[in-house]
Amino acid sequence: PELAVDSIPAREYTVRAGDTLSKIAREQGVAPDQIGGVGEDPNLIFPGAILTLPPEQPAPVSERIHNIMKPRN
């Protein structure tokens, strides 16, 4: 059965020195506007701040790996 997106918890990221919003977004595989916890000015983030990232999505069915076994004779 597929998991409902609502049941997958959001992730948290703690800002480190040298981080930028675009760098965090790129490394985490999300768009900058999907990151929560950013103040009015997205150019001002501070080390130690905790940002909220969207939950990781499960791989689409087409990308899942399945082991195919040879039938027994």
CSV table of N, CA, C and O in Angstrom, one decimal:
chain,number,residue,atom,x,y,z
A,1,PRO,N,0.8,-1.2,0.0
A,1,PRO,CA,0.0,0.0,0.0
A,1,PRO,C,0.9,1.3,0.0
A,1,PRO,O,1.9,1.3,0.6
A,2,GLU,N,0.4,2.3,-0.7
A,2,GLU,CA,1.1,3.6,-0.7
A,2,GLU,C,0.9,4.3,0.6
A,2,GLU,O,-0.1,4.3,1.2
A,3,LEU,N,1.9,5.1,1.0
A,3,LEU,CA,1.9,5.9,2.1
A,3,LEU,C,1.2,7.2,1.8
A,3,LEU,O,1.5,7.8,0.7
A,4,ALA,N,0.3,7.7,2.6
A,4,ALA,CA,-0.2,9.0,2.4
A,4,ALA,C,0.8,10.1,2.7
A,4,ALA,O,1.6,10.0,3.6
A,5,VAL,N,0.9,11.1,1.8
A,5,VAL,CA,1.9,12.1,2.0
A,5,VAL,C,1.8,12.8,3.4
A,5,VAL,O,2.8,13.1,4.0
A,6,ASP,N,0.6,12.9,3.9
A,6,ASP,CA,0.4,13.6,5.2
A,6,ASP,C,1.0,12.8,6.3
A,6,ASP,O,1.2,13.3,7.4
A,7,SER,N,1.2,11.5,6.1
A,7,SER,CA,1.7,10.6,7.2
A,7,SER,C,3.2,10.7,7.3
A,7,SER,O,3.8,10.1,8.2
A,8,ILE,N,3.9,11.3,6.3
A,8,ILE,CA,5.3,11.4,6.3
A,8,ILE,C,5.7,12.7,6.9
A,8,ILE,O,5.3,13.8,6.5
A,9,PRO,N,6.5,12.6,8.0
A,9,PRO,CA,6.8,13.9,8.7
A,9,PRO,C,7.8,14.8,8.0
A,9,PRO,O,8.6,14.3,7.2
A,10,ALA,N,7.6,16.1,8.2
A,10,ALA,CA,8.6,17.1,7.6
A,10,ALA,C,10.0,16.8,8.2
A,10,ALA,O,10.1,16.2,9.3
A,11,ARG,N,11.0,17.3,7.5
A,11,ARG,CA,12.3,17.2,8.0
A,11,ARG,C,12.8,18.5,8.6
A,11,ARG,O,12.3,19.5,8.2
A,12,GLU,N,13.8,18.5,9.4
A,12,GLU,CA,14.4,19.7,10.0
A,12,GLU,C,15.8,19.8,9.5
A,12,GLU,O,16.5,18.8,9.3
A,13,TYR,N,16.3,21.0,9.3
A,13,TYR,CA,17.7,21.3,8.9
A,13,TYR,C,18.2,22.4,9.8
A,13,TYR,O,17.5,23.5,9.9
A,14,THR,N,19.3,22.2,10.4
A,14,THR,CA,20.0,23.3,11.2
A,14,THR,C,21.0,24.0,10.4
A,14,THR,O,21.9,23.4,9.8
A,15,VAL,N,20.8,25.3,10.2
A,15,VAL,CA,21.7,26.1,9.4
A,15,VAL,C,23.1,26.2,10.0
A,15,VAL,O,23.3,26.3,11.2
A,16,ARG,N,24.1,26.0,9.1
A,16,ARG,CA,25.5,26.0,9.5
A,16,ARG,C,26.1,27.3,8.9
A,16,ARG,O,25.6,27.8,7.9
A,17,ALA,N,27.2,27.7,9.5
A,17,ALA,CA,28.0,28.9,8.9
A,17,ALA,C,28.3,28.6,7.4
A,17,ALA,O,28.7,27.5,7.1
A,18,GLY,N,28.1,29.6,6.6
A,18,GLY,CA,28.3,29.5,5.2
A,18,GLY,C,27.2,29.0,4.4
A,18,GLY,O,27.2,29.0,3.1
A,19,ASP,N,26.1,28.5,5.0
A,19,ASP,CA,24.9,28.1,4.3
A,19,ASP,C,24.2,29.3,3.7
A,19,ASP,O,24.2,30.4,4.2
A,20,THR,N,23.6,29.0,2.5
A,20,THR,CA,22.6,29.9,1.9
A,20,THR,C,21.3,29.2,1.6
A,20,THR,O,21.4,27.9,1.6
A,21,LEU,N,20.2,29.9,1.5
A,21,LEU,CA,19.0,29.2,1.3
A,21,LEU,C,19.0,28.4,0.0
A,21,LEU,O,18.6,27.2,-0.1
A,22,SER,N,19.6,28.9,-1.1
A,22,SER,CA,19.7,28.2,-2.3
A,22,SER,C,20.6,27.0,-2.2
A,22,SER,O,20.4,25.9,-2.8
A,23,LYS,N,21.7,27.1,-1.5
A,23,LYS,CA,22.6,25.9,-1.3
A,23,LYS,C,21.9,24.8,-0.5
A,23,LYS,O,22.0,23.6,-0.9
A,24,ILE,N,21.2,25.2,0.6
A,24,ILE,CA,20.4,24.2,1.3
A,24,ILE,C,19.4,23.5,0.4
A,24,ILE,O,19.3,22.3,0.4
A,25,ALA,N,18.7,24.3,-0.3
A,25,ALA,CA,17.6,23.8,-1.2
A,25,ALA,C,18.2,22.8,-2.2
A,25,ALA,O,17.7,21.7,-2.4
A,26,ARG,N,19.3,23.2,-2.8
A,26,ARG,CA,20.0,22.3,-3.8
A,26,ARG,C,20.5,21.0,-3.2
A,26,ARG,O,20.2,19.9,-3.7
A,27,GLU,N,21.1,21.1,-2.0
A,27,GLU,CA,21.7,19.9,-1.4
A,27,GLU,C,20.5,19.0,-0.9
A,27,GLU,O,20.7,17.8,-0.8
A,28,GLN,N,19.4,19.5,-0.5
A,28,GLN,CA,18.3,18.8,0.0
A,28,GLN,C,17.3,18.3,-1.0
A,28,GLN,O,16.3,17.6,-0.7
A,29,GLY,N,17.5,18.8,-2.3
A,29,GLY,CA,16.6,18.4,-3.4
A,29,GLY,C,15.2,19.0,-3.3
A,29,GLY,O,14.2,18.4,-3.7
A,30,VAL,N,15.1,20.3,-2.8
A,30,VAL,CA,13.8,21.0,-2.7
A,30,VAL,C,14.0,22.4,-3.3
A,30,VAL,O,15.1,22.8,-3.6
A,31,ALA,N,12.9,23.0,-3.6
A,31,ALA,CA,12.9,24.4,-4.1
A,31,ALA,C,13.0,25.3,-2.9
A,31,ALA,O,12.5,25.0,-1.8
A,32,PRO,N,13.7,26.4,-3.0
A,32,PRO,CA,13.9,27.4,-1.9
A,32,PRO,C,12.6,27.8,-1.2
A,32,PRO,O,12.5,27.9,0.0
A,33,ASP,N,11.5,27.9,-2.0
A,33,ASP,CA,10.2,28.4,-1.5
A,33,ASP,C,9.5,27.2,-0.7
A,33,ASP,O,8.5,27.5,-0.1
A,34,GLN,N,10.1,26.0,-0.7
A,34,GLN,CA,9.5,24.9,0.0
A,34,GLN,C,10.1,24.8,1.4
A,34,GLN,O,9.7,24.0,2.2
A,35,ILE,N,11.1,25.7,1.7
A,35,ILE,CA,11.7,25.6,3.0
A,35,ILE,C,11.0,26.6,4.0
A,35,ILE,O,10.8,27.8,3.7
A,36,GLY,N,10.6,26.0,5.1
A,36,GLY,CA,9.9,26.8,6.1
A,36,GLY,C,10.8,27.3,7.2
A,36,GLY,O,11.9,26.8,7.4
A,37,GLY,N,10.4,28.3,8.0
A,37,GLY,CA,11.2,28.8,9.1
A,37,GLY,C,12.1,29.9,8.7
A,37,GLY,O,12.9,30.4,9.5
A,38,VAL,N,11.9,30.4,7.4
A,38,VAL,CA,12.7,31.5,6.9
A,38,VAL,C,11.9,32.8,7.2
A,38,VAL,O,10.7,32.8,7.1
A,39,GLY,N,12.6,33.8,7.7
A,39,GLY,CA,11.9,35.1,8.0
A,39,GLY,C,11.5,35.8,6.8
A,39,GLY,O,11.4,35.2,5.7
A,40,GLU,N,11.1,37.0,7.0
A,40,GLU,CA,10.6,37.9,5.8
A,40,GLU,C,11.7,38.0,4.8
A,40,GLU,O,11.3,38.1,3.6
A,41,ASP,N,12.9,38.1,5.1
A,41,ASP,CA,14.0,38.2,4.2
A,41,ASP,C,14.7,36.9,4.0
A,41,ASP,O,15.5,36.5,4.9
A,42,PRO,N,14.5,36.2,2.9
A,42,PRO,CA,15.2,34.8,2.8
A,42,PRO,C,16.7,34.9,2.6
A,42,PRO,O,17.3,33.9,2.7
A,43,ASN,N,17.2,36.1,2.4
A,43,ASN,CA,18.6,36.3,2.4
A,43,ASN,C,19.3,36.3,3.7
A,43,ASN,O,20.5,36.3,3.9
A,44,LEU,N,18.5,36.4,4.8
A,44,LEU,CA,19.0,36.4,6.2
A,44,LEU,C,18.6,35.1,6.9
A,44,LEU,O,17.6,35.0,7.4
A,45,ILE,N,19.6,34.2,6.9
A,45,ILE,CA,19.4,33.0,7.7
A,45,ILE,C,20.7,33.0,8.6
A,45,ILE,O,21.8,33.4,8.2
A,46,PHE,N,20.6,32.5,9.8
A,46,PHE,CA,21.7,32.5,10.7
A,46,PHE,C,22.0,31.1,11.2
A,46,PHE,O,21.2,30.2,11.3
A,47,PRO,N,23.3,30.8,11.4
A,47,PRO,CA,23.7,29.5,11.9
A,47,PRO,C,23.0,29.2,13.2
A,47,PRO,O,22.8,30.1,14.1
A,48,GLY,N,22.5,28.0,13.3
A,48,GLY,CA,21.8,27.5,14.5
A,48,GLY,C,20.3,27.6,14.2
A,48,GLY,O,19.5,26.9,15.0
A,49,ALA,N,19.8,28.4,13.2
A,49,ALA,CA,18.4,28.4,12.9
A,49,ALA,C,17.9,27.1,12.4
A,49,ALA,O,18.6,26.4,11.7
A,50,ILE,N,16.7,26.7,12.8
A,50,ILE,CA,16.2,25.4,12.4
A,50,ILE,C,15.1,25.7,11.3
A,50,ILE,O,14.2,26.4,11.5
A,51,LEU,N,15.3,25.1,10.1
A,51,LEU,CA,14.4,25.2,9.0
A,51,LEU,C,13.6,24.0,8.8
A,51,LEU,O,14.1,22.9,9.2
A,52,THR,N,12.5,24.1,8.2
A,52,THR,CA,11.6,22.9,8.0
A,52,THR,C,11.6,22.6,6.5
A,52,THR,O,11.4,23.5,5.7
A,53,LEU,N,11.9,21.4,6.2
A,53,LEU,CA,12.0,20.9,4.8
A,53,LEU,C,10.8,20.0,4.6
A,53,LEU,O,10.3,19.3,5.5
A,54,PRO,N,10.3,20.0,3.3
A,54,PRO,CA,9.2,19.0,3.0
A,54,PRO,C,9.7,17.6,3.2
A,54,PRO,O,10.9,17.3,3.2
A,55,PRO,N,8.8,16.7,3.5
A,55,PRO,CA,9.2,15.3,3.7
A,55,PRO,C,9.8,14.7,2.4
A,55,PRO,O,9.5,15.1,1.3
A,56,GLU,N,10.7,13.7,2.7
A,56,GLU,CA,11.2,13.0,1.5
A,56,GLU,C,10.1,12.2,0.9
A,56,GLU,O,9.4,11.5,1.7
A,57,GLN,N,10.0,12.2,-0.4
A,57,GLN,CA,9.0,11.4,-1.0
A,57,GLN,C,9.5,10.0,-1.3
A,57,GLN,O,10.7,9.9,-1.7
A,58,PRO,N,8.7,9.0,-1.2
A,58,PRO,CA,9.2,7.6,-1.6
A,58,PRO,C,9.4,7.6,-3.1
A,58,PRO,O,8.8,8.4,-3.8
A,59,ALA,N,10.3,6.8,-3.5
A,59,ALA,CA,10.6,6.7,-4.9
A,59,ALA,C,9.4,6.2,-5.7
A,59,ALA,O,8.6,5.4,-5.2
A,60,PRO,N,9.1,6.7,-6.9
A,60,PRO,CA,8.0,6.3,-7.7
A,60,PRO,C,8.2,4.8,-7.9
A,60,PRO,O,9.3,4.2,-8.0
A,61,VAL,N,7.1,4.1,-8.2
A,61,VAL,CA,7.1,2.7,-8.4
A,61,VAL,C,8.0,2.3,-9.5
A,61,VAL,O,8.7,1.3,-9.4
A,62,SER,N,8.1,3.1,-10.6
A,62,SER,CA,9.0,2.8,-11.7
A,62,SER,C,10.5,2.8,-11.3
A,62,SER,O,11.3,2.3,-12.0
A,63,GLU,N,10.8,3.5,-10.2
A,63,GLU,CA,12.2,3.6,-9.8
A,63,GLU,C,12.6,2.6,-8.7
A,63,GLU,O,13.7,2.5,-8.2
A,64,ARG,N,11.6,1.8,-8.2
A,64,ARG,CA,11.9,0.9,-7.1
A,64,ARG,C,12.6,-0.3,-7.7
A,64,ARG,O,12.4,-0.7,-8.9
A,65,ILE,N,13.5,-1.0,-7.0
A,65,ILE,CA,14.2,-2.1,-7.4
A,65,ILE,C,13.5,-3.4,-7.0
A,65,ILE,O,13.1,-3.5,-5.8
A,66,HIS,N,13.4,-4.3,-7.9
A,66,HIS,CA,12.8,-5.6,-7.6
A,66,HIS,C,13.7,-6.7,-8.0
A,66,HIS,O,14.3,-6.6,-9.1
A,67,ASN,N,13.9,-7.7,-7.2
A,67,ASN,CA,14.7,-8.8,-7.5
A,67,ASN,C,13.7,-9.8,-8.2
A,67,ASN,O,12.7,-10.3,-7.7
A,68,ILE,N,14.1,-10.2,-9.4
A,68,ILE,CA,13.4,-11.2,-10.2
A,68,ILE,C,14.1,-12.5,-10.1
A,68,ILE,O,15.3,-12.6,-10.4
A,69,MET,N,13.4,-13.5,-9.6
A,69,MET,CA,14.0,-14.8,-9.4
A,69,MET,C,13.6,-15.8,-10.6
A,69,MET,O,12.5,-15.7,-11.1
A,70,LYS,N,14.5,-16.6,-10.9
A,70,LYS,CA,14.3,-17.6,-11.9
A,70,LYS,C,13.3,-18.6,-11.4
A,70,LYS,O,13.4,-19.0,-10.3
A,71,PRO,N,12.3,-19.0,-12.2
A,71,PRO,CA,11.4,-20.0,-11.7
A,71,PRO,C,12.1,-21.4,-11.4
A,71,PRO,O,13.0,-21.8,-12.1
A,72,ARG,N,11.5,-22.0,-10.4
A,72,ARG,CA,12.1,-23.4,-10.1
A,72,ARG,C,11.5,-24.4,-11.1
A,72,ARG,O,10.3,-24.3,-11.4
A,73,ASN,N,12.3,-25.4,-11.5
A,73,ASN,CA,11.7,-26.4,-12.4
A,73,ASN,C,11.4,-27.6,-11.6
A,73,ASN,O,11.9,-28.1,-10.7
